[in-house]
PDB file of C-alpha atoms in Angstrom:
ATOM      1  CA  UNK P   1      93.544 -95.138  27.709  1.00  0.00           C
ATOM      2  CA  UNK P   2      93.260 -96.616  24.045  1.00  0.00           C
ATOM      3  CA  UNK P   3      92.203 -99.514  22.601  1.00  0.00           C
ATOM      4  CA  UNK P   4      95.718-100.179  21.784  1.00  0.00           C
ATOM      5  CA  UNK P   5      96.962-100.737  25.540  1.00  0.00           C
ATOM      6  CA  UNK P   6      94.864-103.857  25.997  1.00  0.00           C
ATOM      7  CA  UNK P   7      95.573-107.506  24.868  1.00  0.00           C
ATOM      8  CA  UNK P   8      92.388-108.781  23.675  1.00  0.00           C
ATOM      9  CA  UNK P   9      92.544-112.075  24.212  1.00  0.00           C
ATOM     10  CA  UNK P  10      89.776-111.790  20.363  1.00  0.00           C
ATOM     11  CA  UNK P  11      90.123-110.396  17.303  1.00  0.00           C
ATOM     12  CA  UNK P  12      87.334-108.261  15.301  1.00  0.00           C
ATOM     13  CA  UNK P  13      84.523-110.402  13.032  1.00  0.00           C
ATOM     14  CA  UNK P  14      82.515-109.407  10.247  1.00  0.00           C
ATOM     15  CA  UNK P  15      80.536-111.864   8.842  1.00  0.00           C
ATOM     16  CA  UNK P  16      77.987-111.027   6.481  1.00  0.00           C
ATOM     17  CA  UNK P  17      75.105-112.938   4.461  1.00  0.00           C
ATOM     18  CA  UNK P  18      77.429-114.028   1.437  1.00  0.00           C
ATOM     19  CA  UNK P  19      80.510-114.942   3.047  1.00  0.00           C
ATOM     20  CA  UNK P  20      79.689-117.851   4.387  1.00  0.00           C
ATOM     21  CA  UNK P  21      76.592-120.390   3.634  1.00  0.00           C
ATOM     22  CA  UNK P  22      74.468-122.745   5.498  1.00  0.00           C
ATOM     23  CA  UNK P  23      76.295-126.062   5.343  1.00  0.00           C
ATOM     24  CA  UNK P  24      74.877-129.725   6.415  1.00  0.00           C
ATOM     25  CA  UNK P  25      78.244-130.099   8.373  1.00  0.00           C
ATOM     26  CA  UNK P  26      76.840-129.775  11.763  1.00  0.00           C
ATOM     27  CA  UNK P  27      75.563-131.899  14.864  1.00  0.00           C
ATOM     28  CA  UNK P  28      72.546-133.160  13.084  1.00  0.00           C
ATOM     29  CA  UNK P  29      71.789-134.233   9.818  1.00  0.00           C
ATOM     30  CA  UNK P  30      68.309-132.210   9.769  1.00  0.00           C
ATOM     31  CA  UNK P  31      69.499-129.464   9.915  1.00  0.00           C
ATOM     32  CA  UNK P  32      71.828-126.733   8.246  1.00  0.00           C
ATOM     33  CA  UNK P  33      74.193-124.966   9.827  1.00  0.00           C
ATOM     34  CA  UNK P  34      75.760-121.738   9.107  1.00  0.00           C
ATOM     35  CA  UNK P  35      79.002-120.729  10.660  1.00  0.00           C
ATOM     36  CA  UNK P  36      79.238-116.574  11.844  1.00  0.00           C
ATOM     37  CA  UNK P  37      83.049-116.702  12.339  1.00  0.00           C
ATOM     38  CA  UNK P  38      82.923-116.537  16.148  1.00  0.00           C
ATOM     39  CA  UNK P  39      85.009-119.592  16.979  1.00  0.00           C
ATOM     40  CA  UNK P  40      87.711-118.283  14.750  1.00  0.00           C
ATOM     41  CA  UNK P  41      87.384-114.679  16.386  1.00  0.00           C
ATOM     42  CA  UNK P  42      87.059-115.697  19.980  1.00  0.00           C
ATOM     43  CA  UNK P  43      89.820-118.071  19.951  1.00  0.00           C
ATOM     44  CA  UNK P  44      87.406-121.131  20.419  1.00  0.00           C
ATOM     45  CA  UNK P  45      85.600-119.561  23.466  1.00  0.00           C
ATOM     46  CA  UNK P  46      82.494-118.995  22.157  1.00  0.00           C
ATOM     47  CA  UNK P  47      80.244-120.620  19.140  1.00  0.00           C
ATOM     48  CA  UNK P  48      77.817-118.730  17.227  1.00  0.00           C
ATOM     49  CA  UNK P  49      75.578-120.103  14.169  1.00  0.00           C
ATOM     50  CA  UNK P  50      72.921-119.640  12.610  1.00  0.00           C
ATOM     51  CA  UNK P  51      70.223-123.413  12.460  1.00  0.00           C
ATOM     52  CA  UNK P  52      67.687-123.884  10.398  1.00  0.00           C
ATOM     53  CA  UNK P  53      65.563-127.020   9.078  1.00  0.00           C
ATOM     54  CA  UNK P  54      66.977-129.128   6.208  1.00  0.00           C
ATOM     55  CA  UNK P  55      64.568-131.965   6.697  1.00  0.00           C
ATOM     56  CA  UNK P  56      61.478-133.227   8.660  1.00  0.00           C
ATOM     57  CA  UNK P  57      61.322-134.195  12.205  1.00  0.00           C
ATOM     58  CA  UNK P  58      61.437-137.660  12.506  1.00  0.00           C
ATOM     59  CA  UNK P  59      63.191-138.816  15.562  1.00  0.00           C
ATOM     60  CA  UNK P  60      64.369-135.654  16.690  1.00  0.00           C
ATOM     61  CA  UNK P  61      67.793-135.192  18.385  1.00  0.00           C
ATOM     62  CA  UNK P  62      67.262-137.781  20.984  1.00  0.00           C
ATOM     63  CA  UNK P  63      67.803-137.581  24.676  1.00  0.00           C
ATOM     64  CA  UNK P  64      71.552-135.666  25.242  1.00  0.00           C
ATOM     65  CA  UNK P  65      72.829-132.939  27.225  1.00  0.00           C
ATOM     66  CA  UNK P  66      75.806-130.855  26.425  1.00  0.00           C
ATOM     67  CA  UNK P  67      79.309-130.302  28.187  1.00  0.00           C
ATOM     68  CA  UNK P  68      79.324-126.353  27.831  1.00  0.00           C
ATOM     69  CA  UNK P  69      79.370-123.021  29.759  1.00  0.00           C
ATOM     70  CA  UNK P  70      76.598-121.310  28.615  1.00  0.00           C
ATOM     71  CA  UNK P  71      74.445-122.517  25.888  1.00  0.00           C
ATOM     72  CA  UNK P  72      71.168-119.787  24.213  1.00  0.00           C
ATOM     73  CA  UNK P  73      68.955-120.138  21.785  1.00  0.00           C
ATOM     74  CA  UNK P  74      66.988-117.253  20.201  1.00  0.00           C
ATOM     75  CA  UNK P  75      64.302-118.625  17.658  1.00  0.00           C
ATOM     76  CA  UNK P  76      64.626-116.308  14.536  1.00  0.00           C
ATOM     77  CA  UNK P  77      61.845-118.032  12.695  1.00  0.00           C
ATOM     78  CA  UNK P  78      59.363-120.889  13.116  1.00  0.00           C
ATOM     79  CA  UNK P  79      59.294-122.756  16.126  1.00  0.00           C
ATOM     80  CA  UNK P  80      60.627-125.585  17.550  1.00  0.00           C
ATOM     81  CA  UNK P  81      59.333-128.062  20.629  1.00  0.00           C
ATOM     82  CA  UNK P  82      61.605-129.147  23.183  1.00  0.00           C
ATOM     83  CA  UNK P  83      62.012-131.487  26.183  1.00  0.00           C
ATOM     84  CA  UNK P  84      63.669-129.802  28.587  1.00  0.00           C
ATOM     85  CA  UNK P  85      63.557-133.001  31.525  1.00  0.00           C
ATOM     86  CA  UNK P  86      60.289-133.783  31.695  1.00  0.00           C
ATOM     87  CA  UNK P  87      58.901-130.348  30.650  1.00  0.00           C
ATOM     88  CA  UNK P  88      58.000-129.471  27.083  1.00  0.00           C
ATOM     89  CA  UNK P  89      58.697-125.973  25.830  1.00  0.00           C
ATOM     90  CA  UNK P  90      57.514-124.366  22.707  1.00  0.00           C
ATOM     91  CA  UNK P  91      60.148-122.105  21.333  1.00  0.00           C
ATOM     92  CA  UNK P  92      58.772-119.663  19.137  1.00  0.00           C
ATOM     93  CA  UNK P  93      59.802-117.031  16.717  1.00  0.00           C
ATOM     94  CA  UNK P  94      61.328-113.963  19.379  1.00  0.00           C
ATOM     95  CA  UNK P  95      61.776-116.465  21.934  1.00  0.00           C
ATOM     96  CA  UNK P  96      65.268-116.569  23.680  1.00  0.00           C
ATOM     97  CA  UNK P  97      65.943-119.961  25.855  1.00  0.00           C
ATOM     98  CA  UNK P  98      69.322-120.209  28.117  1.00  0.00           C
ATOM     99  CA  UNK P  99      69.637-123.952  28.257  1.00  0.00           C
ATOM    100  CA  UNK P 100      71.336-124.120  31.669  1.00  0.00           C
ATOM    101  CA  UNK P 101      74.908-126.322  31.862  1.00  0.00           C
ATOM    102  CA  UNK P 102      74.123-129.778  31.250  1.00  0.00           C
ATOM    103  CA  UNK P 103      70.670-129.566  31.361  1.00  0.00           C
ATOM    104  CA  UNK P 104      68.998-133.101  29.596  1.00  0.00           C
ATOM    105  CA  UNK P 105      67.174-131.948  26.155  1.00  0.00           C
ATOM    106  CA  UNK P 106      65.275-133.441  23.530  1.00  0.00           C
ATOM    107  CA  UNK P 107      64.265-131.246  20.751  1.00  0.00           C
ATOM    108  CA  UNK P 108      61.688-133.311  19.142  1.00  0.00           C
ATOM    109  CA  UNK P 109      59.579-131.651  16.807  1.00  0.00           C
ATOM    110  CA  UNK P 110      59.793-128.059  14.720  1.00  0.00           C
ATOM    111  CA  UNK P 111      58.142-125.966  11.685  1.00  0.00           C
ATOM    112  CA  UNK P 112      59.720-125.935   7.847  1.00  0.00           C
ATOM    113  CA  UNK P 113      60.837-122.421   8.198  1.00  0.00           C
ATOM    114  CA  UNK P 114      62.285-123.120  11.501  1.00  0.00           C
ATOM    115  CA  UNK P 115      65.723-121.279  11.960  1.00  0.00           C
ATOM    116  CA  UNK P 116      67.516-120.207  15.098  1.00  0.00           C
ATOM    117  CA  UNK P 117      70.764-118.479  16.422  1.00  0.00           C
ATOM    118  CA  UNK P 118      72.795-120.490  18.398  1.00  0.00           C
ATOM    119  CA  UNK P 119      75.796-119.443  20.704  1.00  0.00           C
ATOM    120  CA  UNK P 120      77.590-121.742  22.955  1.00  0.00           C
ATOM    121  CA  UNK P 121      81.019-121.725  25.331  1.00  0.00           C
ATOM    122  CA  UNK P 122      83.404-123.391  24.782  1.00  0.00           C
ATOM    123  CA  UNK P 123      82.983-123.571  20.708  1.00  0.00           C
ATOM    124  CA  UNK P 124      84.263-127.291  20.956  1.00  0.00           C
ATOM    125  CA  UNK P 125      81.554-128.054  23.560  1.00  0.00           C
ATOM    126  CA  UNK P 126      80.617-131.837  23.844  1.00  0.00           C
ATOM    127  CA  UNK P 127      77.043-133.843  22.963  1.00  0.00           C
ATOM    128  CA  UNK P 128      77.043-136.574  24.928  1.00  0.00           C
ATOM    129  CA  UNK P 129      73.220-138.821  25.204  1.00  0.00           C
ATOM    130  CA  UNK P 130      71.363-138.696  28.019  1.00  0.00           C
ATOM    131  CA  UNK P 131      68.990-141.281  29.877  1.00  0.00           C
ATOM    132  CA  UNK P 132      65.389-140.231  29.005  1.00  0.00           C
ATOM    133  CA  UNK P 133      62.972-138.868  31.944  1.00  0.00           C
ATOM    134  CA  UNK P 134      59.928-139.042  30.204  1.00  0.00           C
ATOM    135  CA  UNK P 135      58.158-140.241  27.368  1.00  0.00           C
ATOM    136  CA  UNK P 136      58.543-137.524  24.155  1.00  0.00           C
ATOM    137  CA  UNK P 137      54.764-136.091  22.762  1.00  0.00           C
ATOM    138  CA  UNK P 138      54.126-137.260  18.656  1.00  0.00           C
ATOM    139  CA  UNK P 139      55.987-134.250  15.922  1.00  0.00           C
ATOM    140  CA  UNK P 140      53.859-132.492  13.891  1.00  0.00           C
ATOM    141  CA  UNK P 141      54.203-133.877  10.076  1.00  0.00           C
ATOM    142  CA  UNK P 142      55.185-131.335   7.352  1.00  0.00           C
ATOM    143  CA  UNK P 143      51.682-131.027   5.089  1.00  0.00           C
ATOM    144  CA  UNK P 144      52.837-130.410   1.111  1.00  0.00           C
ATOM    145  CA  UNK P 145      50.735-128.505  -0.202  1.00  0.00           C
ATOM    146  CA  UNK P 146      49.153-129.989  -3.322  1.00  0.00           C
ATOM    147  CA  UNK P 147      48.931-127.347  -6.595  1.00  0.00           C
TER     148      UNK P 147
END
């Protein structure tokens, strides 16, 4: 049977390093975002994108949870620290983290060179707060190195 027999409900993606950039377009304002054409390929079933740190922690995402499917996280570089309920989690470079459907988050603190790949389902999931279960540890401040 050939590929040709079969409605694919997607279409093929190729998305390399210079086609698209990191944009501040995204969720947060700390952050960069950097869309890998997924959406657009999958029909809006599934998100992928690269996120890395724009700017220093300083409140953090607050308390939210998300309206989505399935929802990973695979820490490319860096680390970040998480709330996940009243647990923290260190997520560190190699680390993959399947944030369960709705589960109440708080990423709260994370390195410079922190970048991740994030994919998601739907691709127009929803961020909606969330009461806080627990008080969130102090972020680690960003040293500058002096010349």
């Amino acid at each position: 049977m050939s590929a040709e027999s079969f409605d694919f409900p997607t279409k093929f993606s190729h998305v390399r390093p210079q086609d698209t950039a990191y944009a501040g377009e995204g969720l947060r304002d700390f952050f960069l975002y950097r869309d890998l054409g997924i959406a657009h390929a999958t029909g809006g079933k599934v998100l992928a994108q690269l996120v890395k740190a724009h700017a220093a922690p300083e409140q953090g995402t607050g308390w939210h949870r998300h309206e989505a499917e399935f929802h990973i996280v695979i820490m490319l570089k860096g680390w970040a620290r998480f709330m996940y309920g009243d647990k923290e989690t260190l997520v560190a470079t190699g680390d993959c983290v399947h944030q369960a459907p709705g589960i109440v988050h708080y990423l709260f603190d994370y390195s410079e060179d922190m970048e991740y790949l994030e994919i998601v389902g739907p691709a127009d999931f929803r961020t909606l707060d969330a009461t806080p279960p627990c008080d969130v540890p102090a972020v680690t401040p960003w040293v500058k190195e002096t010349a």
